[in-house]
Amino acid sequence: MSTTDQSRTGAPAFRAGPRRTIGGAQESLIREDLLRPGQELPLVIRPAVAGLDPLAWASGNRELIEGRLRKHGAILFRGFPIPTVETFHAFVEAAVGELMEYRERSSPRHEEGERVYTSTDYPADQRIFLHNEHSYARRFPLKLFFFCLTPAEEGGQTPIADTRRIFQRVDPAIRDRFAEKGWRYVRNFGDGFGLPWQTVFQTSDPREVEEYCARNGIECEWKPGNRLRTWQTRPAIAVHPRTGEETWFNHATFFHVTTLPREMREALLADFAEGDLPNNTYYGDGSPIEPETMEALRAAYQAETVMFDWEAGDVLLVDNMLASHARESFRGPRRVLVAMADPYERTDL
């Protein structure tokens, strides 16, 4: 989560659609709200009875949660008594199991509970473009949980977008090009911008970095002054391992230099040659991605963006392959945390 976007998404605000109580002894304890007719993402689940224990309900309804998540791509749990970081951690464990450590990092964040992190430690005036967590990694979380302790006074939403719909919206010629070439992610460390490699790889030993890269399909080279360059080539399209659906699953748009706000982009390009930028993306063969292609990709993400206002105690569960996520700029205190779970090691590299 480490880049920003200067354009507004124009996403609609949250409006609850028709309510329906779903059948079954356990299922009658909750009710589902649709965002609006024809818009499946996110599904909103609320308690239908007073005093519902969120931990007991989640642990007893993992199959229900998994089924709803595969269909909708994201679930907003609203109105459940989840007041603390500890309760949130326990809810994640009850719903899906063990939490993951944040590895191969791309954004600044700090731990606020055991494997519970700040969503992104970027200034409030910066917006973060839509992306799928760790799409550049060999091993990534299939599930993300966002927890709102303190909603912002203004803004601060976490926009989401269905990657199945993005895949369908992308021009077939662009899809075919990326299907053939894949995409390449290039990072440069040690030049005073972005995270240091010691933070990204959670080690200060260069040999451990090299071993991690070798295990995970990452090329690396050391530059003078203990600086590092890495590059990795990944598919741009991925098939969900449990639904069999094709998804637009990559960071090609997110990390491309043209997705940065104009002032930031110009400042970086004034200081660095393109190949030395902290982050940038290319086609998988190393050739540049055309400006018009980047514009079309950003438009596809923005056209599918859905946005709602946070309420204290909300938990948003996102299938990391079926839905991308972002962050709006905000005013006032905002405390939204994230946990990752359900690790998956991709087999398409």
Short mmCIF file of N, CA and C in Angstrom, two decimals, residues 142-200:
data_model
loop_
_atom_site.label_atom_id
_atom_site.label_comp_id
_atom_site.label_asym_id
_atom_site.label_seq_id
_atom_site.Cartn_x
_atom_site.Cartn_y
_atom_site.Cartn_z
N LEU A 142 -4.93 -14.64 1.23
CA LEU A 142 -6.19 -14.67 0.49
C LEU A 142 -7.24 -13.81 1.17
N LYS A 143 -7.05 -13.53 2.46
CA LYS A 143 -8.05 -12.75 3.19
C LYS A 143 -7.40 -11.59 3.93
N LEU A 144 -8.06 -10.43 3.86
CA LEU A 144 -7.67 -9.24 4.60
C LEU A 144 -8.83 -8.82 5.48
N PHE A 145 -8.52 -8.42 6.70
CA PHE A 145 -9.53 -7.88 7.62
C PHE A 145 -9.14 -6.46 7.98
N PHE A 146 -10.03 -5.52 7.77
CA PHE A 146 -9.84 -4.13 8.19
C PHE A 146 -10.77 -3.85 9.37
N PHE A 147 -10.26 -3.15 10.37
CA PHE A 147 -11.00 -2.90 11.61
C PHE A 147 -10.96 -1.42 11.91
N CYS A 148 -12.14 -0.81 12.04
CA CYS A 148 -12.22 0.63 12.32
C CYS A 148 -12.42 0.86 13.81
N LEU A 149 -11.39 1.35 14.47
CA LEU A 149 -11.51 1.78 15.86
C LEU A 149 -12.00 3.21 15.94
N THR A 150 -11.46 4.08 15.07
CA THR A 150 -11.84 5.49 15.08
C THR A 150 -12.03 5.96 13.64
N PRO A 151 -13.28 6.24 13.23
CA PRO A 151 -13.47 6.77 11.88
C PRO A 151 -12.99 8.22 11.80
N ALA A 152 -12.54 8.62 10.63
CA ALA A 152 -12.09 10.00 10.43
C ALA A 152 -13.26 10.96 10.55
N GLU A 153 -12.95 12.20 10.87
CA GLU A 153 -13.99 13.23 10.89
C GLU A 153 -14.56 13.45 9.49
N GLU A 154 -13.71 13.34 8.51
CA GLU A 154 -14.12 13.52 7.12
C GLU A 154 -13.22 12.66 6.23
N GLY A 155 -13.83 11.95 5.28
CA GLY A 155 -13.06 11.09 4.38
C GLY A 155 -12.57 9.84 5.07
N GLY A 156 -11.43 9.32 4.59
CA GLY A 156 -10.82 8.16 5.21
C GLY A 156 -11.48 6.84 4.87
N GLN A 157 -12.32 6.81 3.83
CA GLN A 157 -12.95 5.55 3.44
C GLN A 157 -11.91 4.57 2.90
N THR A 158 -12.29 3.30 2.85
CA THR A 158 -11.48 2.26 2.24
C THR A 158 -12.22 1.76 1.01
N PRO A 159 -12.05 2.40 -0.14
CA PRO A 159 -12.73 1.97 -1.36
C PRO A 159 -12.34 0.54 -1.73
N ILE A 160 -13.26 -0.17 -2.36
CA ILE A 160 -12.99 -1.52 -2.84
C ILE A 160 -13.55 -1.65 -4.25
N ALA A 161 -13.04 -2.64 -4.99
CA ALA A 161 -13.50 -2.86 -6.36
C ALA A 161 -13.35 -4.33 -6.71
N ASP A 162 -14.33 -4.86 -7.41
CA ASP A 162 -14.36 -6.27 -7.79
C ASP A 162 -13.37 -6.52 -8.91
N THR A 163 -12.36 -7.37 -8.67
CA THR A 163 -11.34 -7.61 -9.69
C THR A 163 -11.84 -8.48 -10.84
N ARG A 164 -12.92 -9.21 -10.62
CA ARG A 164 -13.54 -9.96 -11.73
C ARG A 164 -14.16 -8.98 -12.72
N ARG A 165 -14.80 -7.95 -12.19
CA ARG A 165 -15.42 -6.94 -13.05
C ARG A 165 -14.36 -6.05 -13.70
N ILE A 166 -13.28 -5.77 -12.98
CA ILE A 166 -12.18 -5.01 -13.58
C ILE A 166 -11.60 -5.80 -14.75
N PHE A 167 -11.39 -7.10 -14.55
CA PHE A 167 -10.87 -7.95 -15.63
C PHE A 167 -11.75 -7.87 -16.86
N GLN A 168 -13.06 -7.92 -16.69
CA GLN A 168 -13.98 -7.84 -17.81
C GLN A 168 -13.99 -6.45 -18.45
N ARG A 169 -13.74 -5.43 -17.65
CA ARG A 169 -13.79 -4.06 -18.15
C ARG A 169 -12.53 -3.68 -18.93
N VAL A 170 -11.40 -4.27 -18.60
CA VAL A 170 -10.16 -3.94 -19.31
C VAL A 170 -10.28 -4.34 -20.77
N ASP A 171 -9.84 -3.47 -21.66
CA ASP A 171 -9.91 -3.73 -23.09
C ASP A 171 -9.24 -5.07 -23.41
N PRO A 172 -9.88 -5.92 -24.22
CA PRO A 172 -9.30 -7.23 -24.53
C PRO A 172 -7.90 -7.17 -25.11
N ALA A 173 -7.60 -6.14 -25.89
CA ALA A 173 -6.25 -6.02 -26.44
C ALA A 173 -5.22 -5.80 -25.34
N ILE A 174 -5.59 -5.02 -24.33
CA ILE A 174 -4.69 -4.80 -23.19
C ILE A 174 -4.56 -6.08 -22.38
N ARG A 175 -5.67 -6.75 -22.15
CA ARG A 175 -5.63 -8.02 -21.43
C ARG A 175 -4.71 -9.02 -22.12
N ASP A 176 -4.85 -9.11 -23.44
CA ASP A 176 -4.03 -10.08 -24.19
C ASP A 176 -2.55 -9.76 -24.09
N ARG A 177 -2.23 -8.46 -24.13
CA ARG A 177 -0.83 -8.05 -24.04
C ARG A 177 -0.24 -8.44 -22.69
N PHE A 178 -0.99 -8.18 -21.62
CA PHE A 178 -0.50 -8.54 -20.29
C PHE A 178 -0.51 -10.05 -20.08
N ALA A 179 -1.48 -10.74 -20.67
CA ALA A 179 -1.51 -12.20 -20.56
C ALA A 179 -0.27 -12.81 -21.20
N GLU A 180 0.18 -12.21 -22.29
CA GLU A 180 1.36 -12.72 -22.98
C GLU A 180 2.65 -12.36 -22.26
N LYS A 181 2.76 -11.12 -21.79
CA LYS A 181 4.03 -10.62 -21.26
C LYS A 181 4.12 -10.66 -19.74
N GLY A 182 2.99 -10.63 -19.04
CA GLY A 182 3.03 -10.43 -17.61
C GLY A 182 3.43 -9.00 -17.27
N TRP A 183 3.80 -8.77 -16.02
CA TRP A 183 4.24 -7.44 -15.60
C TRP A 183 5.48 -7.59 -14.71
N ARG A 184 6.30 -6.55 -14.69
CA ARG A 184 7.54 -6.57 -13.92
C ARG A 184 7.52 -5.43 -12.91
N TYR A 185 7.93 -5.77 -11.69
CA TYR A 185 8.00 -4.81 -10.59
C TYR A 185 9.46 -4.59 -10.24
N VAL A 186 9.91 -3.34 -10.35
CA VAL A 186 11.30 -2.97 -10.07
C VAL A 186 11.34 -2.07 -8.84
N ARG A 187 12.22 -2.42 -7.89
CA ARG A 187 12.38 -1.62 -6.67
C ARG A 187 13.85 -1.26 -6.50
N ASN A 188 14.08 -0.05 -5.99
CA ASN A 188 15.42 0.40 -5.63
C ASN A 188 15.42 0.85 -4.18
N PHE A 189 16.37 0.35 -3.42
CA PHE A 189 16.45 0.62 -1.99
C PHE A 189 17.74 1.35 -1.65
N GLY A 190 17.65 2.24 -0.66
CA GLY A 190 18.85 2.86 -0.12
C GLY A 190 19.16 4.23 -0.67
N ASP A 191 18.23 4.82 -1.42
CA ASP A 191 18.48 6.14 -2.01
C ASP A 191 17.73 7.25 -1.27
N GLY A 192 17.18 6.95 -0.10
CA GLY A 192 16.54 7.97 0.71
C GLY A 192 15.04 8.08 0.52
N PHE A 193 14.46 7.26 -0.36
CA PHE A 193 13.02 7.25 -0.57
C PHE A 193 12.49 5.84 -0.35
N GLY A 194 11.28 5.74 0.17
CA GLY A 194 10.68 4.44 0.35
C GLY A 194 11.26 3.69 1.54
N LEU A 195 10.80 2.46 1.73
CA LEU A 195 11.27 1.66 2.85
C LEU A 195 12.68 1.15 2.60
N PRO A 196 13.51 1.07 3.65
CA PRO A 196 14.82 0.44 3.49
C PRO A 196 14.67 -1.06 3.31
N TRP A 197 15.65 -1.68 2.65
CA TRP A 197 15.53 -3.12 2.41
C TRP A 197 15.52 -3.91 3.70
N GLN A 198 16.13 -3.37 4.76
CA GLN A 198 16.13 -4.06 6.04
C GLN A 198 14.71 -4.19 6.60
N THR A 199 13.87 -3.18 6.34
CA THR A 199 12.48 -3.24 6.79
C THR A 199 11.66 -4.15 5.89
N VAL A 200 11.87 -4.04 4.59
CA VAL A 200 11.09 -4.84 3.64
C VAL A 200 11.29 -6.32 3.87
#
